[in-house]
Coordinates of C-alpha atoms and ligand atoms in Angstrom, one line a residue:
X3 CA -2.0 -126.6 -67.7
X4 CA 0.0 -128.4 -70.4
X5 CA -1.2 -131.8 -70.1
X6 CA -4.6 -132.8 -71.6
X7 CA -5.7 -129.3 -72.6
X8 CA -5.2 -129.7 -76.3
X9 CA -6.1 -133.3 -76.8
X10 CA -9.1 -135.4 -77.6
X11 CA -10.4 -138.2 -75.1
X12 CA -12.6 -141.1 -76.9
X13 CA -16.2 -140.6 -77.5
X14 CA -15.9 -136.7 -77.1
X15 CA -18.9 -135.3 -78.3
X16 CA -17.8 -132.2 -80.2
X17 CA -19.2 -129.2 -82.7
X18 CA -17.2 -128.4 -84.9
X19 CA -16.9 -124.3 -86.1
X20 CA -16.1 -123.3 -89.4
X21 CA -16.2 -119.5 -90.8
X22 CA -16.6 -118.5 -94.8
X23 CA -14.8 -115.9 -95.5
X24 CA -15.3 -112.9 -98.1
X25 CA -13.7 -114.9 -101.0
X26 CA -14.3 -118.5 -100.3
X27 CA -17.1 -120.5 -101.9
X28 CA -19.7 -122.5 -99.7
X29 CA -19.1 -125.5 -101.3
X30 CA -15.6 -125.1 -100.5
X31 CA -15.9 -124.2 -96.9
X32 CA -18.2 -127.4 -96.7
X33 CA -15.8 -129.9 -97.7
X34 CA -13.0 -128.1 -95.6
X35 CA -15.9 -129.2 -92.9
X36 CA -16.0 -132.7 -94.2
X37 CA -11.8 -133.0 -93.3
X38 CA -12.5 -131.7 -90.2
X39 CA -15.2 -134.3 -89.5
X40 CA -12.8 -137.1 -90.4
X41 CA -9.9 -135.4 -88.6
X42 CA -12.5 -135.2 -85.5
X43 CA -13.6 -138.7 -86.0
X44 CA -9.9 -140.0 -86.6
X45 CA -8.8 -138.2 -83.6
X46 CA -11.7 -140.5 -81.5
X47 CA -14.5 -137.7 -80.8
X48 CA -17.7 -137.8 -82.2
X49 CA -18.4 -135.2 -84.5
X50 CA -22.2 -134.1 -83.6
X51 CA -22.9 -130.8 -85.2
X52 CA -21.6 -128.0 -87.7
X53 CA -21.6 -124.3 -87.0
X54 CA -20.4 -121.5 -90.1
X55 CA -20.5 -118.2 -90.1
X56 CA -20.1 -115.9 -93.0
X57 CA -17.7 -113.2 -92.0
X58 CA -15.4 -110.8 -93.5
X59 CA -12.6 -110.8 -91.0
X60 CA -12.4 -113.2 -88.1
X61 CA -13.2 -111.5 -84.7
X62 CA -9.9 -111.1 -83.0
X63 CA -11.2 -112.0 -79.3
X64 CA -13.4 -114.8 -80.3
X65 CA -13.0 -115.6 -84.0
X66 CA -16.6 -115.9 -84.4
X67 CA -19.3 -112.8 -83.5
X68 CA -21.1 -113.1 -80.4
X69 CA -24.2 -114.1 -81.7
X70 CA -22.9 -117.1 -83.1
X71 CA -20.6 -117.9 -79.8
X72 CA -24.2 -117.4 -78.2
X73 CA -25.9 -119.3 -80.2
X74 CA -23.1 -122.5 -79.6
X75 CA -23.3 -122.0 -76.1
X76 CA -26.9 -122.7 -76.0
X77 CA -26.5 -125.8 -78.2
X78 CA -23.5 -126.8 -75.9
X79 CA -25.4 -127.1 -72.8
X80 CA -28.5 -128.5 -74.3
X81 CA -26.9 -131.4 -75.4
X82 CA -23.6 -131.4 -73.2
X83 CA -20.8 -131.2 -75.7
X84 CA -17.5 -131.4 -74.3
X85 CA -15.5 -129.9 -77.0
X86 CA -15.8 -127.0 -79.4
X87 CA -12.9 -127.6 -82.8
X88 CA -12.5 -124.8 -84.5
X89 CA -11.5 -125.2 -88.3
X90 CA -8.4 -121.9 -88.5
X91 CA -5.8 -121.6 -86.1
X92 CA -6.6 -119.8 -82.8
X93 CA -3.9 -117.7 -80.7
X94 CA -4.2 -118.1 -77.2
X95 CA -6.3 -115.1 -75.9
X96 CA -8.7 -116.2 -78.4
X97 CA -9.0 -119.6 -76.9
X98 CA -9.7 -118.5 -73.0
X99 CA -12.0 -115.8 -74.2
X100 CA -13.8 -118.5 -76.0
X101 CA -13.1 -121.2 -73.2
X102 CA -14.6 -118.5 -70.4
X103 CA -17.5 -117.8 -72.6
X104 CA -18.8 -121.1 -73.6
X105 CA -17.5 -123.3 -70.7
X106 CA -15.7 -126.0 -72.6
X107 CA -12.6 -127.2 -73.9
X108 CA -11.6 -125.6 -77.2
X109 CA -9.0 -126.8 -79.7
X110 CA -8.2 -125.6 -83.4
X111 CA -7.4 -127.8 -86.2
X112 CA -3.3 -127.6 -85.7
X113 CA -4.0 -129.1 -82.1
X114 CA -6.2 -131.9 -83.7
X115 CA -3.6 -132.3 -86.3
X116 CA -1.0 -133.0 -83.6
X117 CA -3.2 -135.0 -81.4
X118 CA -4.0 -137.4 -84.2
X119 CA 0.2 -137.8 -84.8
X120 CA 1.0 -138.1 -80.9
X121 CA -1.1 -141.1 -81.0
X122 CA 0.0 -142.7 -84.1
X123 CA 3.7 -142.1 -83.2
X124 CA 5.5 -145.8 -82.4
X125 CA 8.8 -144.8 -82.9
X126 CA 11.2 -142.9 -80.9
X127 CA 11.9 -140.5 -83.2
X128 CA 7.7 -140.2 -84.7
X129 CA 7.0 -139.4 -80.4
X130 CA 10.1 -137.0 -80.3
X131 CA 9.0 -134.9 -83.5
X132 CA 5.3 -135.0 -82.8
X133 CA 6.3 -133.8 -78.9
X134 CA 8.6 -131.3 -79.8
X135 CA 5.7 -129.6 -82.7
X136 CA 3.2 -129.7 -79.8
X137 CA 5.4 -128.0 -77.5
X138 CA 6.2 -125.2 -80.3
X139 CA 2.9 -124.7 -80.8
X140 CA 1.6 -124.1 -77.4
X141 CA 5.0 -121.6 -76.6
X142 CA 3.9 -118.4 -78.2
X143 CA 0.4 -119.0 -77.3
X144 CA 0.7 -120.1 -73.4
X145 CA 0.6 -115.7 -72.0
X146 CA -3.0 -115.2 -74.1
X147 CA -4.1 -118.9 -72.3
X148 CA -3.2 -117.7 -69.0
X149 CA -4.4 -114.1 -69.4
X150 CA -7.9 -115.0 -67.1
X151 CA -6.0 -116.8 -64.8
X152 CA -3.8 -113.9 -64.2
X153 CA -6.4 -111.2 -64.0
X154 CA -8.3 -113.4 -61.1
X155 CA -4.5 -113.6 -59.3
X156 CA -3.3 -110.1 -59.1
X157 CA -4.4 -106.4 -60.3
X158 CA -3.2 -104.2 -62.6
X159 CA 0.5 -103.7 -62.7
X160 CA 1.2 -106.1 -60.1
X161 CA 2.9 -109.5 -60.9
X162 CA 0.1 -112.4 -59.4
X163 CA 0.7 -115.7 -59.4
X164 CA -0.8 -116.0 -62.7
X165 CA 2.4 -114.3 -64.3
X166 CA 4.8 -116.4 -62.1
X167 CA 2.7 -119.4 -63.5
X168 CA 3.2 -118.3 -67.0
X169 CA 6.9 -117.7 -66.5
X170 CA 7.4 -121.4 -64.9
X171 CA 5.3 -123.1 -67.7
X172 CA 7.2 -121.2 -70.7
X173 CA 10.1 -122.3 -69.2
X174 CA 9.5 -125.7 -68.7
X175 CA 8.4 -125.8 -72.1
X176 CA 11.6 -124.5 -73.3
X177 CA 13.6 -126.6 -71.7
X178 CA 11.4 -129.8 -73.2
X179 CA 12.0 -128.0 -76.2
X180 CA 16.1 -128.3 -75.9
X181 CA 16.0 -131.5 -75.2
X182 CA 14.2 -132.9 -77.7
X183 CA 16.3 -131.3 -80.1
X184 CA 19.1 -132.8 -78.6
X185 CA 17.7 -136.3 -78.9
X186 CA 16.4 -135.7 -82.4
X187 CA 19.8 -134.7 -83.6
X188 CA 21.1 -137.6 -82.4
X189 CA 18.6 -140.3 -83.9
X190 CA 18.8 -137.8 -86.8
X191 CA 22.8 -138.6 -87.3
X192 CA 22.0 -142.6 -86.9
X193 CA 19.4 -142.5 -89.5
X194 CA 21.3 -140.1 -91.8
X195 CA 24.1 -142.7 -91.7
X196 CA 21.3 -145.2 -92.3
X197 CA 20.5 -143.8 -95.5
X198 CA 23.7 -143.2 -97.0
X199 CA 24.6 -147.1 -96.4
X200 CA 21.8 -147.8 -98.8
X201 CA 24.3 -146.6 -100.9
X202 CA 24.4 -147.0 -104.9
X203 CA 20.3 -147.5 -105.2
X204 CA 18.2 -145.7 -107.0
X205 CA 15.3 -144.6 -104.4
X206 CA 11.6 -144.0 -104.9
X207 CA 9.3 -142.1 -102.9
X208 CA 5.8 -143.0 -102.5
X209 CA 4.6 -139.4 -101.4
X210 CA 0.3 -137.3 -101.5
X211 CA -2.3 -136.3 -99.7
X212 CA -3.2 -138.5 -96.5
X213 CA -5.5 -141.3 -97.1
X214 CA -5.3 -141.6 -100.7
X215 CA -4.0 -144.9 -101.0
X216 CA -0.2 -145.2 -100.5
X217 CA -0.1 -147.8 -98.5
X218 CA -1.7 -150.0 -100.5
X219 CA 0.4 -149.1 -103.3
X220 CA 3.4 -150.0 -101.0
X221 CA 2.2 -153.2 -100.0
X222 CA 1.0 -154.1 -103.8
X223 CA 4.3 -153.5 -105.0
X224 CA 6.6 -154.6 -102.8
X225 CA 4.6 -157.5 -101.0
X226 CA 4.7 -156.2 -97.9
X227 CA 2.2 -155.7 -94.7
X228 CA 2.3 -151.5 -94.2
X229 CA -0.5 -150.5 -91.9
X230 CA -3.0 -149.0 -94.3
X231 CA -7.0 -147.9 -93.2
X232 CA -9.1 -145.6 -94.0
X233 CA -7.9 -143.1 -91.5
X234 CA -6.2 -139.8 -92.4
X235 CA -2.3 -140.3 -90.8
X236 CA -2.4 -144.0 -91.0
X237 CA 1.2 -144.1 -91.7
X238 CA 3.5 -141.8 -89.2
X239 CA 7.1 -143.5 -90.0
X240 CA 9.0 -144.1 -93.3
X241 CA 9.0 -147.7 -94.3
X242 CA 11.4 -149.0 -96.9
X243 CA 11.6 -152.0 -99.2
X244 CA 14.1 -152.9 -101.3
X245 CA 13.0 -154.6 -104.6
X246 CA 13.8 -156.1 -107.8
X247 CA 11.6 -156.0 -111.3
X248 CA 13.4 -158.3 -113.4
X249 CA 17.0 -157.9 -112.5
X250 CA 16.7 -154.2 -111.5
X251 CA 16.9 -153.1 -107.5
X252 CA 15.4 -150.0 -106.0
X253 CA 14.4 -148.9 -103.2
X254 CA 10.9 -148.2 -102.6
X255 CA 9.8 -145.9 -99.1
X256 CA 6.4 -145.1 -98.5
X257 CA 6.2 -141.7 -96.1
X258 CA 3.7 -139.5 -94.0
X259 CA 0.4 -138.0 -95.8
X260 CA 0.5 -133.9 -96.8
X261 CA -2.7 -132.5 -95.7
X262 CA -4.3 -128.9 -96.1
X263 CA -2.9 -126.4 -93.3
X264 CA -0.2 -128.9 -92.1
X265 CA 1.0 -127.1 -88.9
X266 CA 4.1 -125.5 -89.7
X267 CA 5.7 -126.9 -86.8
X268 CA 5.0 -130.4 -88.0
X269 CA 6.5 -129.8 -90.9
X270 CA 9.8 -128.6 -89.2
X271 CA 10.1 -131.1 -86.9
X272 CA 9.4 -134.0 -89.2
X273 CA 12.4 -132.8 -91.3
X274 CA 14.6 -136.3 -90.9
X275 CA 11.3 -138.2 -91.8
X276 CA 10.8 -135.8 -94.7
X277 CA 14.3 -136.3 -95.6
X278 CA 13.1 -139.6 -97.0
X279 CA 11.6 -137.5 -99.6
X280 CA 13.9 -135.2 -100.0
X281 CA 17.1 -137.6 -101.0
X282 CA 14.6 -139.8 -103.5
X283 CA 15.6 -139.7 -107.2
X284 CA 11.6 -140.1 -107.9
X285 CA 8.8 -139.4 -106.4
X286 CA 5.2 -141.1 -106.9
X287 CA 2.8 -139.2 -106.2
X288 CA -0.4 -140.6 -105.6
X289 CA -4.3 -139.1 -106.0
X290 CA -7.3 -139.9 -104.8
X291 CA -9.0 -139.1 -108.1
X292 CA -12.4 -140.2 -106.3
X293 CA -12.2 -137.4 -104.5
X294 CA -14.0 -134.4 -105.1
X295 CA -11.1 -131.9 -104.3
X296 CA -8.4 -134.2 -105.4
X297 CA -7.3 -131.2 -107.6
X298 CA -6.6 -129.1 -104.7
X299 CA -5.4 -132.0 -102.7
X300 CA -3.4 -132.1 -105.9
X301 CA -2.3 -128.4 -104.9
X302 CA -1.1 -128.6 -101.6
X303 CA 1.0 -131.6 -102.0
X304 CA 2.9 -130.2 -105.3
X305 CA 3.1 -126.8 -102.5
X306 CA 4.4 -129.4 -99.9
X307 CA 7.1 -130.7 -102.8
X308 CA 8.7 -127.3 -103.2
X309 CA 8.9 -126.5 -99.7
X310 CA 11.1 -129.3 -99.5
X311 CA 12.8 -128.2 -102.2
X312 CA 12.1 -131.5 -104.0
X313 CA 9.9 -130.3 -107.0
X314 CA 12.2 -130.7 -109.8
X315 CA 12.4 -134.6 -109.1
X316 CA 11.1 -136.9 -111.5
X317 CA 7.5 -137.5 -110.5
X318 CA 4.9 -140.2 -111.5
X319 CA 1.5 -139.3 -110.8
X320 CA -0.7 -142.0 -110.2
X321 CA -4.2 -141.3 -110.3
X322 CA -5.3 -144.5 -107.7
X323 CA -9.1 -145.4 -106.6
X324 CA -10.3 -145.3 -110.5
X325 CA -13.0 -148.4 -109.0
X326 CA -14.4 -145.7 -106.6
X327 CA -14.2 -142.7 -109.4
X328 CA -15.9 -144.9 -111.6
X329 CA -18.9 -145.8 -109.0
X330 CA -19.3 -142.0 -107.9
X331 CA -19.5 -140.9 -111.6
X332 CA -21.4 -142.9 -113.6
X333 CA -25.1 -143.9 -113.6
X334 CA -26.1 -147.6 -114.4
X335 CA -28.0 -146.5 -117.8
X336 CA -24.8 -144.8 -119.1
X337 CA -23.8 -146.3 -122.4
X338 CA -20.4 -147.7 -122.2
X339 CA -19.1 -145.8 -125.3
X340 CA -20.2 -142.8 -123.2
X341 CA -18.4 -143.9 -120.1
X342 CA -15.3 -144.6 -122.5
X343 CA -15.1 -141.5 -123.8
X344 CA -15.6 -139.5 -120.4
X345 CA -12.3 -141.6 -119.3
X346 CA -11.0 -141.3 -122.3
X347 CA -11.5 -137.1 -121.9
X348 CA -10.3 -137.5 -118.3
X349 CA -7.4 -139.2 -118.9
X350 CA -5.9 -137.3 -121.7
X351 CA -6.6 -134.1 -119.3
X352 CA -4.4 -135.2 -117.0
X353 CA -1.5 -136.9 -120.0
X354 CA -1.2 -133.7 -121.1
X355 CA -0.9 -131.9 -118.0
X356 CA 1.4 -134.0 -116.1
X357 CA 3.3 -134.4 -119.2
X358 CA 2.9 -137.9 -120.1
X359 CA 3.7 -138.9 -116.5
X360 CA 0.3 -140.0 -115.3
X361 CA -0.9 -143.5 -114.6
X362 CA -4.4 -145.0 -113.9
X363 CA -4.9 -147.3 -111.3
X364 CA -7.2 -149.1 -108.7
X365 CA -5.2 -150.4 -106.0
X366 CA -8.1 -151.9 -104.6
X367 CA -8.9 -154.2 -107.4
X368 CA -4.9 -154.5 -108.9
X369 CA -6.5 -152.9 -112.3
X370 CA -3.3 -151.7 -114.3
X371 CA -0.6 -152.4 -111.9
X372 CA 1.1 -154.1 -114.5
X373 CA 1.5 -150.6 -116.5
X374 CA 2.3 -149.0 -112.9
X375 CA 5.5 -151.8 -112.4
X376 CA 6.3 -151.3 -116.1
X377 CA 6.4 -147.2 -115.7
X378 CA 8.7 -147.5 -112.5
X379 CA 10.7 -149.9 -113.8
X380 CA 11.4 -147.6 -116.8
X381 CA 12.1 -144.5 -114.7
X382 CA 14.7 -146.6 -112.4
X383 CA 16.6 -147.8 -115.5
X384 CA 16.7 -144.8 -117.2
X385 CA 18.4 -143.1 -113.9
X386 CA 20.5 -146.1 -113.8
X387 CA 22.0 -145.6 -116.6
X388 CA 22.9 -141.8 -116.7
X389 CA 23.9 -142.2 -113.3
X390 CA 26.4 -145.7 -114.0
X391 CA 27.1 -145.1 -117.3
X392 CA 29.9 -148.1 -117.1
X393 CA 28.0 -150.3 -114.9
X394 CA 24.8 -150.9 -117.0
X395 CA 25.3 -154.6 -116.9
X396 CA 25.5 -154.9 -112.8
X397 CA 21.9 -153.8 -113.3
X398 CA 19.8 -155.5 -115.8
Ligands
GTP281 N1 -12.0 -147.9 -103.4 C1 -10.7 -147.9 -103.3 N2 -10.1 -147.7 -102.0 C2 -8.8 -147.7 -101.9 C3 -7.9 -147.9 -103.0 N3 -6.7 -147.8 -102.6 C4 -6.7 -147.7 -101.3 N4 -8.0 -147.6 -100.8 C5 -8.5 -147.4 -99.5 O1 -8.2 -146.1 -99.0 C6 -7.9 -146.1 -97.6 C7 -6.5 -145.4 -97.3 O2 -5.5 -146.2 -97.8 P1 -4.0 -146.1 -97.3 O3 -3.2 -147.0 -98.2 O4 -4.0 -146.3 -95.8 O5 -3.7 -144.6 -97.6 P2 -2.4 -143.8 -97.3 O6 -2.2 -142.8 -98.4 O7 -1.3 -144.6 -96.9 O8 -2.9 -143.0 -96.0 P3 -2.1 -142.3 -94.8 O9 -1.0 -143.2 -94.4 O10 -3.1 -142.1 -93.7 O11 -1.6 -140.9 -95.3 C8 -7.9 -147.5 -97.2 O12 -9.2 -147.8 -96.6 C9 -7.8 -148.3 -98.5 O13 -8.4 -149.6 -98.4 C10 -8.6 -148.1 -104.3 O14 -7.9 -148.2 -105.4 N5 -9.9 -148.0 -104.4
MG282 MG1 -0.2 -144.8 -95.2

């Protein structure tokens, strides 16, 4: 029952079901379809069709009406789909009904979400965290999952085997649950030690929305060889550098990507990998201005930042893939004084807004790294010296 229920196995063909609710624009609901699709399509299945449904409430047996749920089952015998991914978050009940009704395997976007991080998890503590989210997130849900079951074992009032079942898994699952703690606490401590041995440096914090281009940025600045693809969660585990502009060290850590509905669980048990962020004197937060809700992308990740209490930092934002902005915006016969001032209008937008704190770049192409190095470097000195007031000199 707990093992391969929830996950994805390669070459999946699956539909994916989204719903549009009272308030929310189509366009909107469209591109929340689009991160599914890549989330699908990181995850290993392939994505083969799209169902919506306008509705004003979600049903509470089968999230979508019957019609529709009809209309999916049809599609998913006709062309044998093997999973159904539904874009909100389904309790339990919700899933058998919707298992028994349609015939297949059906996950929601937190189990895809989790799927993608078991598999990316190397280290022991990435596998512990990811494990221990999973396991919270199938706990509360486990008595709606086995409902069917139960009602085939034993009749009303009467405990079947079903509720035995239920019983044994929850516990088991608690039990996981205690242990992993245990063992997280404990790589917790040697990392927490870890960190404080890095001592008198000033830290910076590559943090944003997965897939925008951190990585890259890492590996740019600090000449090193960070796993970075076009793959949402390509990076699971903090990495850090230490390096020197000029004569001044920092430390430089590049960290996990923020995406829309993390699962809460996620976020919880990543806390010693989050911590990363949460002890850096400043953050750089990265955008992927090429794409077209990098505002709200934008959104979630300054959401993320306060939930971690780490809002009030310092932050740099660096507007990255200004190559790919640039192809997706303008048309070959724009005139390049019309293409200047559009950046130009862009640009002073976002001065303004992020008060004087935002940089321009293509990490692709190295265009205006130099002002990126300079702006870091300026930030790291300035903390430097409010920080060692008497030991300016060790520094630079
Ligand atoms: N066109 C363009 N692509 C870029 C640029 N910077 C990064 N990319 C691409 O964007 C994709 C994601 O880059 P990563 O560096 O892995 O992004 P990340 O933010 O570390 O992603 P996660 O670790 O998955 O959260 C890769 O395919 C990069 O090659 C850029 O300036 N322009
Ligand atoms: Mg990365």
């Amino acid at each position: 029952m707990l093992d391969n229920r929830n996950k994805i196995n390669q070459e999946e063909k699956a539909v994916l079901v989204g719903v549009i609710q009272k308030e929310q624009k189509e366009q909107d609901a469209k591109e929340y379809l689009d991160e599914l699709h890549f989330l699908a399509e990181t995850a290993g299945a392939v994505a083969v069709k799209r169902f919506v449904q306008k509705l004003s409430h979600p049903d509470s047996r089968t999230f979508v009406g019957k019609g529709k749920l009809e209309e999916i089952k049809k599609y998913v015998e006709d062309k044998q789909i093997d999973v159904l991914i539904f874009d909100d978050e389904l309790n339990g009940s919700q899933i058998s009904n919707i298992e028994k009704a349609v015939g297949i395997k059906t996950i929601d976007r937190s189990d895809l979400i989790l799927d993608i991080f078991a598999r990316r998890a190397k280290t022991a503590q990435a596998k512990a965290q990811v494990e221990l989210a999973q396991y919270q997130y199938i706990l509360p849900r486990l008595r709606g999952m086995w409902k069917h079951l139960e009602r085939l074992g034993g009749g009303i009032g009467t405990r079947g085997p079903g509720e035995t079942e239920i019983e044994t898994d929850r516990r088991i699952v608690r039990d996981k649950i205690s242990l992993l703690r245990k063992r997280l606490a404990e790589i917790d401590k040697q990392a927490s030690t870890q960190r404080q041995e890095r001592g008198e440096f000033i830290r910076v914090s590559l943090v944003g929305y997965t897939n925008v281009g951190k990585s890259t940025i890492m590996n740019l600045l600090s000449k090193s060889d960070v796993l970075a693809e076009n793959k949402l969660f390509a990076t699971l585990d903090t990495t850090t550098r230490k390096i020197v502009y000029g004569n001044t060290p920092f430390l430089l850590s590049d960290t996990v990507g923020f995406i829309r509905k993390l699962p809460h669980h996620l976020v919880e048990s990543f806390k010693s990998t989050l911590d990363e962020v949460r002890e850096a004197d400043i953050l750089l937060h990265v955008v992927d201005i090429a794409h077209p809700n990098y505002e709200e992308q934008m959104g979630v990740v300054n959401k993320t930042l306060q939930e971690l209490n780490s809002f009030d930092k310092p932050i740099i934002v660096i507007f990255n893939k200004m190559d790919l902005y640039e192809k997706n915006t303008f048309d070959d016969w724009l005139e390049e004084s019309t293409k200047k001032e559009i950046l130009k209008d862009l640009k002073e937008r976002w001065d303004q807004q992020t008060f004087g704190n935002a940089i321009f770049i293509s990490a692709l192409e190295r265009t205006n790294i130099d002002v990126l190095r300079h702006t870091i470097l300026e930030k790291v000195r300035e903390l430097y010296r409010i920080r060692y007031p008497y030991k300016t000199t060790f520094f630079y």
